[in-house]
């Protein structure tokens, strides 16, 4: 009986790459396209929200979100994502990957639309409802992490598994890029249709009433790609590995695999085989701690450290660009024009650094290995962050901004051709099938706790040390230079913790996780 089960799993490991593999990448990847769009599009419109709802009569600067509101708007989705990763990861191991896969997508669609439909004009009411729906948006996004990674790892063959999982995650790059492009288009249309002076010329008229539609449309557009792939998600069968190893039904596993991977094993599977593993240990057992405790520590710490740096840089790159003088002073622009400038800067970074980095990983991960790419990425990010931080005063001088932007783009390139991709791939490979989604969810949740630290902490840390130069309502921080130094040290720690993570290149999932020894 164990032999019949092994026959199913071995067939998956050596199955040739087929069209269905690419279909699965697109179906799962569109969820990540939506995830990235929804998580990062908020950074495009936060300055506009400040102008619309927190304008101070007679102020020399445009209105800005108060510290607590800004932290909540930027970070609440990450809180929801963390909860969703833990909940749906656990649920995916209990009920199966397919049963809960469509639920996450519908939560994302509904919450995306609702986040742009907050009623009224009172700042507290608008921000409160926006934060409420962005929490639930994050909750749906969180479920996509463990489920998409696990589904793709269990469908793939061992030769190309890393590239397939990384390709799903790489759709994030297109989501970030699309968010910037969409914001450019919407702000251009509104700016051409509703002309407004700069804040310096007329503070009130610089924010036209129609600007309220710009941020709402930008947020709501995230529902479109998720809706387009819902039907196809529901058509995907349960993964053969879950059916065989967790549900203990090899006949159904063979039937499902035969449908999608053109491998006929149904005739050889005449009965449902029920078999208990010799050692079906759970998550909170000494057996798990001895076999996989250090692995889980490695995947959680590296993802946690990576996300502190990565999300700090992504969410607040508009503030970094303003600090070095790459973006014009806020008072020299109207509200919609500022969205256009921020979106253009972030799109350029995504186009030059973020998107290419993801696809370098896709192409090379099964040749170079996960460990090598992750260690290389963390190490080079550390070097570049020190190169930005130590001579920071040099970069702020006129004429030196291009050099800063190039180095800054390279940190994104090596984050994505590095730990931002591998921290997603590895937890989907190294744990047993019955705990795979759960452990991936725990690892991803550790990452999102790092994102929360980045979203809430960097906002305060990066404030000027001179309290007269801080943004309205913020206490003095440690300054942008010291904040970049902190991020460099975090990247260095990530490189060190990478040594706890095993290499999975070229091995079957059962070999890596030790399941082939549990019979």
Short mmCIF file of C-alpha atoms in Angstrom, two decimals:
data_model
loop_
_atom_site.label_atom_id
_atom_site.label_comp_id
_atom_site.label_asym_id
_atom_site.label_seq_id
_atom_site.Cartn_x
_atom_site.Cartn_y
_atom_site.Cartn_z
CA UNK A 1 0.00 0.00 0.00
CA UNK A 2 2.83 2.31 0.81
CA UNK A 3 4.28 1.36 -2.59
CA UNK A 4 1.11 2.47 -4.38
CA UNK A 5 1.25 5.76 -2.54
CA UNK A 6 4.90 6.21 -3.46
CA UNK A 7 4.00 5.50 -7.07
CA UNK A 8 1.62 8.46 -7.10
CA UNK A 9 4.14 10.79 -5.46
CA UNK A 10 7.05 9.64 -7.60
CA UNK A 11 4.96 10.23 -10.71
CA UNK A 12 4.40 13.82 -9.55
CA UNK A 13 8.13 14.29 -8.94
CA UNK A 14 9.14 13.20 -12.44
CA UNK A 15 6.10 14.45 -14.40
CA UNK A 16 7.16 16.52 -17.40
CA UNK A 17 6.36 20.22 -17.34
CA UNK A 18 2.95 20.69 -18.96
CA UNK A 19 0.54 23.45 -19.81
CA UNK A 20 -1.38 22.83 -16.59
CA UNK A 21 1.65 23.85 -14.55
CA UNK A 22 1.65 27.25 -16.25
CA UNK A 23 -2.12 27.53 -15.82
CA UNK A 24 -1.69 26.90 -12.08
CA UNK A 25 1.00 29.59 -11.91
CA UNK A 26 -1.37 32.12 -13.49
CA UNK A 27 -4.37 31.13 -11.33
CA UNK A 28 -2.37 31.21 -8.09
CA UNK A 29 -0.23 34.12 -9.25
CA UNK A 30 -3.15 36.44 -9.93
CA UNK A 31 -3.92 36.22 -6.24
CA UNK A 32 -0.43 37.53 -5.51
CA UNK A 33 -0.81 40.17 -8.20
CA UNK A 34 -3.87 41.36 -6.28
CA UNK A 35 -2.10 41.01 -2.93
CA UNK A 36 0.75 43.29 -3.95
CA UNK A 37 -1.52 45.82 -5.62
CA UNK A 38 -3.76 46.06 -2.55
CA UNK A 39 -0.95 46.16 0.03
CA UNK A 40 1.20 48.76 -1.69
CA UNK A 41 -1.31 51.01 -3.48
CA UNK A 42 -2.09 52.64 -0.12
CA UNK A 43 1.38 54.25 -0.13
CA UNK A 44 0.43 56.05 -3.35
CA UNK A 45 -2.51 57.87 -1.81
CA UNK A 46 -1.64 58.46 1.86
CA UNK A 47 -0.31 61.96 1.17
CA UNK A 48 -3.53 62.75 -0.70
CA UNK A 49 -5.60 61.49 2.25
CA UNK A 50 -3.72 63.94 4.47
CA UNK A 51 -4.44 66.85 2.12
CA UNK A 52 -8.14 66.01 1.84
CA UNK A 53 -9.03 65.19 5.44
CA UNK A 54 -6.38 66.91 7.57
CA UNK A 55 -5.91 70.31 5.99
CA UNK A 56 -4.92 72.97 8.56
CA UNK A 57 -6.03 76.48 7.71
CA UNK A 58 -3.06 78.83 7.36
CA UNK A 59 -0.42 76.07 7.47
CA UNK A 60 2.64 76.47 5.24
CA UNK A 61 2.61 72.73 4.49
CA UNK A 62 -0.20 70.60 3.01
CA UNK A 63 -2.22 68.54 5.48
CA UNK A 64 -0.76 65.19 6.47
CA UNK A 65 -2.12 62.16 8.28
CA UNK A 66 -1.49 62.33 12.06
CA UNK A 67 1.10 59.78 13.24
CA UNK A 68 -1.40 57.33 14.73
CA UNK A 69 -3.69 57.52 11.68
CA UNK A 70 -0.81 57.12 9.21
CA UNK A 71 0.54 54.12 11.11
CA UNK A 72 -2.93 52.55 11.21
CA UNK A 73 -3.68 53.13 7.52
CA UNK A 74 -0.31 51.73 6.46
CA UNK A 75 -0.13 48.88 8.95
CA UNK A 76 -3.65 47.60 9.60
CA UNK A 77 -3.70 45.48 6.44
CA UNK A 78 -0.56 43.72 7.67
CA UNK A 79 -2.30 42.90 10.96
CA UNK A 80 -5.12 41.30 8.98
CA UNK A 81 -2.62 39.49 6.75
CA UNK A 82 -0.85 38.02 9.77
CA UNK A 83 -4.14 36.73 11.18
CA UNK A 84 -5.17 35.34 7.79
CA UNK A 85 -1.87 33.52 7.29
CA UNK A 86 -2.19 31.71 10.60
CA UNK A 87 -5.90 30.93 10.26
CA UNK A 88 -6.01 29.83 6.61
CA UNK A 89 -2.70 27.98 6.88
CA UNK A 90 -4.15 25.87 9.70
CA UNK A 91 -7.47 25.50 7.87
CA UNK A 92 -5.73 24.44 4.66
CA UNK A 93 -4.13 21.49 6.46
CA UNK A 94 -7.39 20.55 8.19
CA UNK A 95 -9.91 20.85 5.33
CA UNK A 96 -7.71 20.70 2.25
CA UNK A 97 -6.15 23.34 0.05
CA UNK A 98 -8.97 23.62 -2.46
CA UNK A 99 -11.88 24.02 -0.03
CA UNK A 100 -10.59 27.27 1.42
CA UNK A 101 -8.80 28.64 -1.66
CA UNK A 102 -11.82 30.43 -3.11
CA UNK A 103 -12.84 31.89 0.26
CA UNK A 104 -9.66 33.96 0.49
CA UNK A 105 -10.24 35.42 -2.97
CA UNK A 106 -13.83 36.46 -2.25
CA UNK A 107 -12.78 38.15 1.00
CA UNK A 108 -10.18 40.11 -0.99
CA UNK A 109 -12.71 41.17 -3.66
CA UNK A 110 -15.34 42.31 -1.19
CA UNK A 111 -12.91 44.15 1.10
CA UNK A 112 -11.16 45.88 -1.85
CA UNK A 113 -14.44 47.35 -3.03
CA UNK A 114 -15.59 48.24 0.49
CA UNK A 115 -12.33 50.02 1.35
CA UNK A 116 -13.07 52.60 -1.33
CA UNK A 117 -16.70 53.08 -0.30
CA UNK A 118 -16.34 54.62 3.16
CA UNK A 119 -19.20 57.06 3.56
CA UNK A 120 -19.23 60.60 4.95
CA UNK A 121 -16.56 63.28 5.06
CA UNK A 122 -15.63 63.25 8.73
CA UNK A 123 -11.93 62.26 8.95
CA UNK A 124 -12.44 59.87 11.87
CA UNK A 125 -15.32 58.08 10.16
CA UNK A 126 -13.57 57.80 6.79
CA UNK A 127 -10.26 56.62 8.26
CA UNK A 128 -12.03 54.27 10.67
CA UNK A 129 -13.99 52.50 7.94
CA UNK A 130 -10.94 52.48 5.65
CA UNK A 131 -8.87 50.76 8.36
CA UNK A 132 -11.69 48.31 9.15
CA UNK A 133 -11.97 47.10 5.56
CA UNK A 134 -8.22 47.07 4.98
CA UNK A 135 -7.90 44.72 7.96
CA UNK A 136 -10.29 42.27 6.30
CA UNK A 137 -8.59 42.81 2.96
CA UNK A 138 -5.36 41.78 4.65
CA UNK A 139 -7.10 38.77 6.20
CA UNK A 140 -8.01 37.46 2.75
CA UNK A 141 -4.55 38.25 1.39
CA UNK A 142 -3.01 36.35 4.30
CA UNK A 143 -4.76 33.15 3.29
CA UNK A 144 -3.29 33.37 -0.19
CA UNK A 145 0.28 32.97 1.09
CA UNK A 146 0.23 29.45 2.58
CA UNK A 147 -2.40 28.09 0.20
CA UNK A 148 -0.85 29.29 -3.08
CA UNK A 149 2.66 28.26 -2.05
CA UNK A 150 1.54 24.84 -0.85
CA UNK A 151 -0.65 24.14 -3.88
CA UNK A 152 2.12 25.05 -6.31
CA UNK A 153 4.76 23.03 -4.44
CA UNK A 154 2.51 19.97 -4.37
CA UNK A 155 1.65 20.19 -8.07
CA UNK A 156 5.22 20.73 -9.30
CA UNK A 157 7.90 18.20 -10.19
CA UNK A 158 11.12 18.28 -8.18
CA UNK A 159 13.24 19.55 -11.07
CA UNK A 160 11.35 22.83 -11.58
CA UNK A 161 9.47 23.19 -8.27
CA UNK A 162 11.45 26.17 -6.99
CA UNK A 163 10.95 28.12 -10.20
CA UNK A 164 7.21 27.41 -10.25
CA UNK A 165 6.66 28.53 -6.64
CA UNK A 166 8.84 31.60 -7.23
CA UNK A 167 6.86 32.42 -10.40
CA UNK A 168 3.64 32.55 -8.36
CA UNK A 169 5.28 34.95 -5.93
CA UNK A 170 6.85 36.95 -8.79
CA UNK A 171 3.38 38.11 -9.79
CA UNK A 172 3.73 40.48 -6.83
CA UNK A 173 6.15 42.50 -8.91
CA UNK A 174 3.56 43.01 -11.62
CA UNK A 175 1.01 43.93 -8.95
CA UNK A 176 3.28 46.67 -7.56
CA UNK A 177 4.06 47.87 -11.08
CA UNK A 178 0.40 47.88 -12.09
CA UNK A 179 -0.56 49.85 -8.99
CA UNK A 180 1.87 52.59 -9.96
CA UNK A 181 0.79 52.61 -13.61
CA UNK A 182 -2.90 52.70 -12.71
CA UNK A 183 -2.33 55.60 -10.30
CA UNK A 184 -0.41 57.46 -13.01
CA UNK A 185 -3.30 57.03 -15.46
CA UNK A 186 -6.05 57.99 -12.99
CA UNK A 187 -4.16 61.01 -11.62
CA UNK A 188 -3.32 62.18 -15.15
CA UNK A 189 -6.97 62.01 -16.22
CA UNK A 190 -8.21 63.86 -13.13
CA UNK A 191 -5.41 66.42 -13.22
CA UNK A 192 -6.18 67.24 -16.86
CA UNK A 193 -9.93 67.40 -16.24
CA UNK A 194 -9.85 69.34 -12.95
CA UNK A 195 -7.10 71.94 -13.10
CA UNK A 196 -5.81 73.14 -9.73
CA UNK A 197 -3.04 75.48 -8.56
CA UNK A 198 -0.17 74.35 -6.32
CA UNK A 199 -0.54 74.48 -2.55
CA UNK A 200 1.83 77.45 -2.37
CA UNK A 201 -0.46 79.47 -4.69
CA UNK A 202 -3.82 78.52 -3.17
CA UNK A 203 -3.87 75.98 -0.29
CA UNK A 204 -7.61 75.32 -0.47
CA UNK A 205 -8.04 75.21 -4.25
CA UNK A 206 -4.99 72.92 -4.64
CA UNK A 207 -7.15 70.00 -3.45
CA UNK A 208 -10.18 69.84 -5.72
CA UNK A 209 -13.29 67.98 -4.42
CA UNK A 210 -12.86 65.38 -7.17
CA UNK A 211 -9.55 64.31 -5.62
CA UNK A 212 -11.65 62.22 -3.24
CA UNK A 213 -12.47 59.91 -6.16
CA UNK A 214 -8.83 59.35 -7.07
CA UNK A 215 -7.86 57.43 -3.94
CA UNK A 216 -11.15 55.51 -3.86
CA UNK A 217 -10.85 54.34 -7.47
CA UNK A 218 -7.20 53.39 -6.94
CA UNK A 219 -8.05 51.17 -3.96
CA UNK A 220 -11.17 49.60 -5.49
CA UNK A 221 -9.40 48.59 -8.72
CA UNK A 222 -7.64 45.84 -6.76
CA UNK A 223 -10.84 43.77 -6.86
CA UNK A 224 -10.76 43.33 -10.66
CA UNK A 225 -7.93 40.77 -11.10
CA UNK A 226 -9.20 38.73 -8.15
CA UNK A 227 -12.70 38.51 -9.64
CA UNK A 228 -11.30 37.40 -13.00
CA UNK A 229 -9.63 34.28 -11.56
CA UNK A 230 -12.25 33.13 -9.04
CA UNK A 231 -13.94 30.64 -11.42
CA UNK A 232 -10.63 28.97 -12.33
CA UNK A 233 -9.64 28.61 -8.71
CA UNK A 234 -12.84 26.70 -8.05
CA UNK A 235 -12.08 24.36 -10.95
CA UNK A 236 -8.66 23.34 -9.60
CA UNK A 237 -8.68 19.84 -8.05
CA UNK A 238 -7.24 19.11 -4.63
CA UNK A 239 -3.51 18.44 -4.74
CA UNK A 240 -2.60 14.78 -5.08
CA UNK A 241 -0.13 15.02 -2.21
CA UNK A 242 -2.77 16.26 0.22
CA UNK A 243 -5.22 13.60 -0.93
CA UNK A 244 -2.64 10.81 -0.68
CA UNK A 245 -0.69 11.80 2.42
CA UNK A 246 -3.27 13.61 4.56
CA UNK A 247 -6.68 12.38 3.35
CA UNK A 248 -5.15 8.88 2.81
CA UNK A 249 -6.96 8.32 -0.48
CA UNK A 250 -4.48 7.21 -3.13
CA UNK A 251 -7.17 6.29 -5.65
CA UNK A 252 -8.61 9.80 -5.63
CA UNK A 253 -5.12 11.28 -5.75
CA UNK A 254 -4.30 9.25 -8.84
CA UNK A 255 -7.61 10.20 -10.46
CA UNK A 256 -7.09 13.91 -9.80
CA UNK A 257 -3.54 13.80 -11.10
CA UNK A 258 -4.60 11.93 -14.22
CA UNK A 259 -7.07 14.69 -15.08
CA UNK A 260 -4.62 17.54 -15.00
CA UNK A 261 -1.12 16.13 -15.61
CA UNK A 262 -1.86 13.54 -18.32
CA UNK A 263 -0.37 10.69 -16.25
CA UNK A 264 -2.62 7.62 -16.16
CA UNK A 265 -2.44 5.91 -12.79
CA UNK A 266 -6.17 5.31 -12.30
CA UNK A 267 -6.06 1.80 -13.73
CA UNK A 268 -3.41 0.87 -11.17
CA UNK A 269 -5.35 2.25 -8.20
CA UNK A 270 -8.32 0.00 -7.55
CA UNK A 271 -9.15 0.90 -4.00
CA UNK A 272 -9.02 3.61 -1.42
CA UNK A 273 -5.98 2.92 0.71
CA UNK A 274 -6.04 3.97 4.31
CA UNK A 275 -2.66 3.96 5.99
CA UNK A 276 -1.40 5.56 9.14
CA UNK A 277 2.13 6.89 9.07
CA UNK A 278 4.51 5.27 11.44
CA UNK A 279 5.08 8.60 13.13
CA UNK A 280 2.32 11.15 12.47
CA UNK A 281 3.67 13.69 14.92
CA UNK A 282 1.96 17.04 15.34
CA UNK A 283 3.24 20.58 15.44
CA UNK A 284 3.56 20.86 19.22
CA UNK A 285 5.56 17.67 19.81
CA UNK A 286 9.15 16.85 20.71
CA UNK A 287 9.42 14.91 17.46
CA UNK A 288 8.60 18.00 15.40
CA UNK A 289 10.97 20.12 17.49
CA UNK A 290 13.85 17.70 16.98
CA UNK A 291 13.24 17.25 13.24
CA UNK A 292 12.02 20.66 12.14
CA UNK A 293 12.39 23.05 15.08
CA UNK A 294 15.53 24.75 13.73
CA UNK A 295 14.04 24.78 10.24
CA UNK A 296 10.96 26.65 11.48
CA UNK A 297 13.18 29.02 13.46
CA UNK A 298 15.17 29.68 10.30
CA UNK A 299 12.15 30.32 8.06
CA UNK A 300 10.43 32.57 10.62
CA UNK A 301 13.45 34.70 11.57
CA UNK A 302 14.68 35.26 8.02
CA UNK A 303 11.19 36.23 6.80
CA UNK A 304 10.70 38.48 9.84
CA UNK A 305 13.98 40.33 9.29
CA UNK A 306 13.51 40.56 5.53
CA UNK A 307 10.05 42.12 5.83
CA UNK A 308 11.17 44.78 8.31
CA UNK A 309 13.61 46.07 5.70
CA UNK A 310 11.55 45.34 2.59
CA UNK A 311 8.27 46.89 3.69
CA UNK A 312 9.98 49.86 5.31
CA UNK A 313 11.62 50.62 1.98
CA UNK A 314 8.48 49.95 -0.08
CA UNK A 315 5.87 51.78 1.98
CA UNK A 316 7.97 54.82 2.72
CA UNK A 317 10.06 55.23 -0.40
CA UNK A 318 8.03 58.37 -1.14
CA UNK A 319 9.33 59.84 2.14
CA UNK A 320 12.88 58.75 1.36
CA UNK A 321 12.69 60.30 -2.10
CA UNK A 322 11.32 63.52 -0.61
CA UNK A 323 14.11 63.56 2.00
CA UNK A 324 16.86 63.37 -0.64
CA UNK A 325 15.09 65.90 -2.84
CA UNK A 326 14.14 63.59 -5.73
CA UNK A 327 10.46 64.48 -5.38
CA UNK A 328 9.50 68.18 -5.48
CA UNK A 329 8.41 69.92 -2.28
CA UNK A 330 4.78 69.07 -1.48
CA UNK A 331 3.74 72.74 -1.44
CA UNK A 332 4.88 73.14 -5.07
CA UNK A 333 2.23 70.64 -6.25
CA UNK A 334 -1.52 70.21 -6.06
CA UNK A 335 -3.00 67.07 -4.45
CA UNK A 336 -3.53 65.06 -7.65
CA UNK A 337 -0.20 66.09 -9.13
CA UNK A 338 1.53 64.78 -6.00
CA UNK A 339 -0.07 61.35 -6.51
CA UNK A 340 1.22 61.38 -10.10
CA UNK A 341 4.79 62.22 -9.01
CA UNK A 342 4.84 59.58 -6.27
CA UNK A 343 3.37 56.92 -8.59
CA UNK A 344 5.90 57.74 -11.30
CA UNK A 345 8.83 57.39 -8.86
CA UNK A 346 7.57 54.09 -7.44
CA UNK A 347 6.79 52.70 -10.91
CA UNK A 348 10.33 53.46 -12.02
CA UNK A 349 11.75 51.61 -9.01
CA UNK A 350 9.43 48.64 -9.64
CA UNK A 351 10.30 48.53 -13.33
CA UNK A 352 14.06 48.76 -12.86
CA UNK A 353 14.59 46.81 -9.63
CA UNK A 354 11.56 44.98 -8.27
CA UNK A 355 10.16 43.09 -11.29
CA UNK A 356 13.50 41.96 -12.81
CA UNK A 357 14.68 40.68 -9.43
CA UNK A 358 11.71 38.33 -9.09
CA UNK A 359 12.26 36.78 -12.51
CA UNK A 360 15.98 36.30 -12.01
CA UNK A 361 14.99 34.11 -9.06
CA UNK A 362 12.45 32.21 -11.16
CA UNK A 363 15.08 31.43 -13.80
CA UNK A 364 17.97 30.57 -11.48
CA UNK A 365 16.56 29.15 -8.23
CA UNK A 366 16.63 25.53 -9.43
CA UNK A 367 20.20 25.96 -10.66
CA UNK A 368 21.77 28.04 -7.89
CA UNK A 369 19.66 26.71 -5.03
CA UNK A 370 17.56 28.47 -2.40
CA UNK A 371 20.33 28.87 0.18
CA UNK A 372 22.79 30.50 -2.21
CA UNK A 373 20.27 33.00 -3.57
CA UNK A 374 19.01 33.95 -0.11
CA UNK A 375 22.49 34.40 1.38
CA UNK A 376 23.63 36.38 -1.66
CA UNK A 377 20.55 38.62 -1.55
CA UNK A 378 20.83 39.47 2.14
CA UNK A 379 24.58 40.09 1.83
CA UNK A 380 24.33 42.45 -1.14
CA UNK A 381 21.37 44.29 0.41
CA UNK A 382 23.53 44.85 3.50
CA UNK A 383 26.37 46.28 1.43
CA UNK A 384 24.10 48.61 -0.56
CA UNK A 385 22.25 49.86 2.51
CA UNK A 386 25.55 50.75 4.17
CA UNK A 387 26.57 52.45 0.91
CA UNK A 388 23.40 54.56 1.08
CA UNK A 389 23.57 55.30 4.81
CA UNK A 390 27.23 56.04 5.55
CA UNK A 391 27.68 58.82 2.93
CA UNK A 392 24.03 59.94 3.28
CA UNK A 393 24.87 63.66 3.22
CA UNK A 394 26.58 63.14 -0.14
CA UNK A 395 23.39 61.71 -1.66
CA UNK A 396 21.23 64.64 -0.53
CA UNK A 397 23.29 67.18 -2.51
CA UNK A 398 22.00 68.34 -5.92
CA UNK A 399 23.24 66.19 -8.76
CA UNK A 400 23.76 63.07 -6.61
CA UNK A 401 20.13 61.91 -6.49
CA UNK A 402 20.50 59.60 -9.49
CA UNK A 403 23.25 57.63 -7.76
CA UNK A 404 21.06 57.20 -4.68
CA UNK A 405 18.09 56.01 -6.75
CA UNK A 406 20.27 53.51 -8.65
CA UNK A 407 21.64 51.97 -5.43
CA UNK A 408 18.18 52.05 -3.88
CA UNK A 409 16.75 50.22 -6.89
CA UNK A 410 19.48 47.60 -6.60
CA UNK A 411 18.46 46.85 -3.01
CA UNK A 412 15.00 45.98 -4.35
CA UNK A 413 16.54 43.91 -7.15
CA UNK A 414 18.57 41.80 -4.71
CA UNK A 415 15.68 41.59 -2.25
CA UNK A 416 13.62 39.93 -4.97
CA UNK A 417 16.55 38.06 -6.51
CA UNK A 418 17.13 36.93 -2.97
CA UNK A 419 15.27 36.52 0.32
CA UNK A 420 11.93 38.08 -0.64
CA UNK A 421 11.39 35.16 -3.03
CA UNK A 422 13.22 32.37 -1.20
CA UNK A 423 11.55 32.99 2.17
CA UNK A 424 8.26 32.30 0.36
CA UNK A 425 9.50 29.22 -1.50
CA UNK A 426 11.35 27.27 1.21
CA UNK A 427 8.57 26.85 3.84
CA UNK A 428 6.39 25.28 1.14
CA UNK A 429 9.00 22.54 0.62
CA UNK A 430 10.67 21.48 3.86
CA UNK A 431 7.76 20.53 6.17
CA UNK A 432 5.49 17.41 6.13
CA UNK A 433 2.32 17.60 4.00
CA UNK A 434 -0.02 17.46 7.02
CA UNK A 435 1.74 20.55 8.49
CA UNK A 436 2.95 22.26 5.31
CA UNK A 437 0.33 25.01 5.03
CA UNK A 438 0.38 25.59 8.79
CA UNK A 439 4.17 26.00 8.94
CA UNK A 440 4.15 28.19 5.85
CA UNK A 441 1.44 30.30 7.47
CA UNK A 442 3.51 30.62 10.67
CA UNK A 443 6.60 31.61 8.67
CA UNK A 444 4.63 34.12 6.61
CA UNK A 445 2.98 35.52 9.76
CA UNK A 446 6.44 36.08 11.25
CA UNK A 447 7.23 37.98 8.07
CA UNK A 448 4.14 40.12 8.40
CA UNK A 449 4.99 40.89 12.01
CA UNK A 450 8.23 42.25 10.55
CA UNK A 451 6.21 44.27 8.05
CA UNK A 452 4.17 45.68 10.94
CA UNK A 453 7.39 46.68 12.71
CA UNK A 454 8.52 48.31 9.48
CA UNK A 455 5.21 50.07 8.83
CA UNK A 456 4.80 51.42 12.35
CA UNK A 457 8.43 51.78 13.40
CA UNK A 458 10.12 53.28 10.34
CA UNK A 459 7.56 56.07 10.20
CA UNK A 460 8.72 57.30 13.59
CA UNK A 461 12.41 56.37 13.39
CA UNK A 462 13.00 58.22 10.12
CA UNK A 463 11.76 61.55 11.46
CA UNK A 464 14.38 64.30 11.67
CA UNK A 465 16.35 64.50 14.92
CA UNK A 466 15.56 68.23 15.00
CA UNK A 467 11.99 68.51 16.33
CA UNK A 468 11.43 71.70 14.29
CA UNK A 469 11.90 69.69 11.07
CA UNK A 470 9.68 66.70 11.81
CA UNK A 471 6.33 66.12 10.07
CA UNK A 472 3.32 67.57 11.86
CA UNK A 473 2.50 65.68 15.06
CA UNK A 474 5.57 63.44 15.04
CA UNK A 475 8.20 63.32 17.80
CA UNK A 476 11.86 63.57 16.78
CA UNK A 477 13.31 60.33 15.40
CA UNK A 478 16.83 59.12 14.64
CA UNK A 479 16.89 60.64 11.15
CA UNK A 480 16.90 59.04 7.70
CA UNK A 481 20.62 58.20 7.75
CA UNK A 482 20.45 56.28 11.02
CA UNK A 483 17.25 54.56 9.89
CA UNK A 484 19.05 53.28 6.80
CA UNK A 485 21.88 52.03 9.04
CA UNK A 486 19.34 50.11 11.14
CA UNK A 487 17.96 48.47 7.97
CA UNK A 488 21.50 47.49 6.94
CA UNK A 489 22.09 45.74 10.28
CA UNK A 490 18.74 43.95 9.93
CA UNK A 491 19.80 42.66 6.48
CA UNK A 492 23.07 41.42 8.00
CA UNK A 493 21.18 39.47 10.68
CA UNK A 494 19.03 37.94 7.94
CA UNK A 495 22.18 36.62 6.24
CA UNK A 496 23.30 34.98 9.49
CA UNK A 497 19.95 33.26 10.19
CA UNK A 498 19.90 31.91 6.63
CA UNK A 499 22.32 29.21 7.82
CA UNK A 500 19.43 27.56 9.72
CA UNK A 501 17.48 26.93 6.49
CA UNK A 502 18.15 23.64 4.61
CA UNK A 503 18.66 23.39 0.86
CA UNK A 504 15.74 21.80 -1.02
CA UNK A 505 17.05 21.91 -4.60
CA UNK A 506 16.49 18.73 -6.59
CA UNK A 507 14.87 16.77 -3.78
CA UNK A 508 11.32 15.44 -3.53
CA UNK A 509 9.05 16.99 -0.91
CA UNK A 510 8.90 13.70 0.98
CA UNK A 511 12.69 13.41 1.01
CA UNK A 512 13.19 16.95 2.34
CA UNK A 513 10.48 16.70 5.00
CA UNK A 514 11.46 13.18 6.08
CA UNK A 515 8.03 11.75 5.28
CA UNK A 516 9.61 8.92 3.29
CA UNK A 517 11.10 7.72 6.61
CA UNK A 518 7.80 7.79 8.52
CA UNK A 519 6.29 4.67 7.02
#
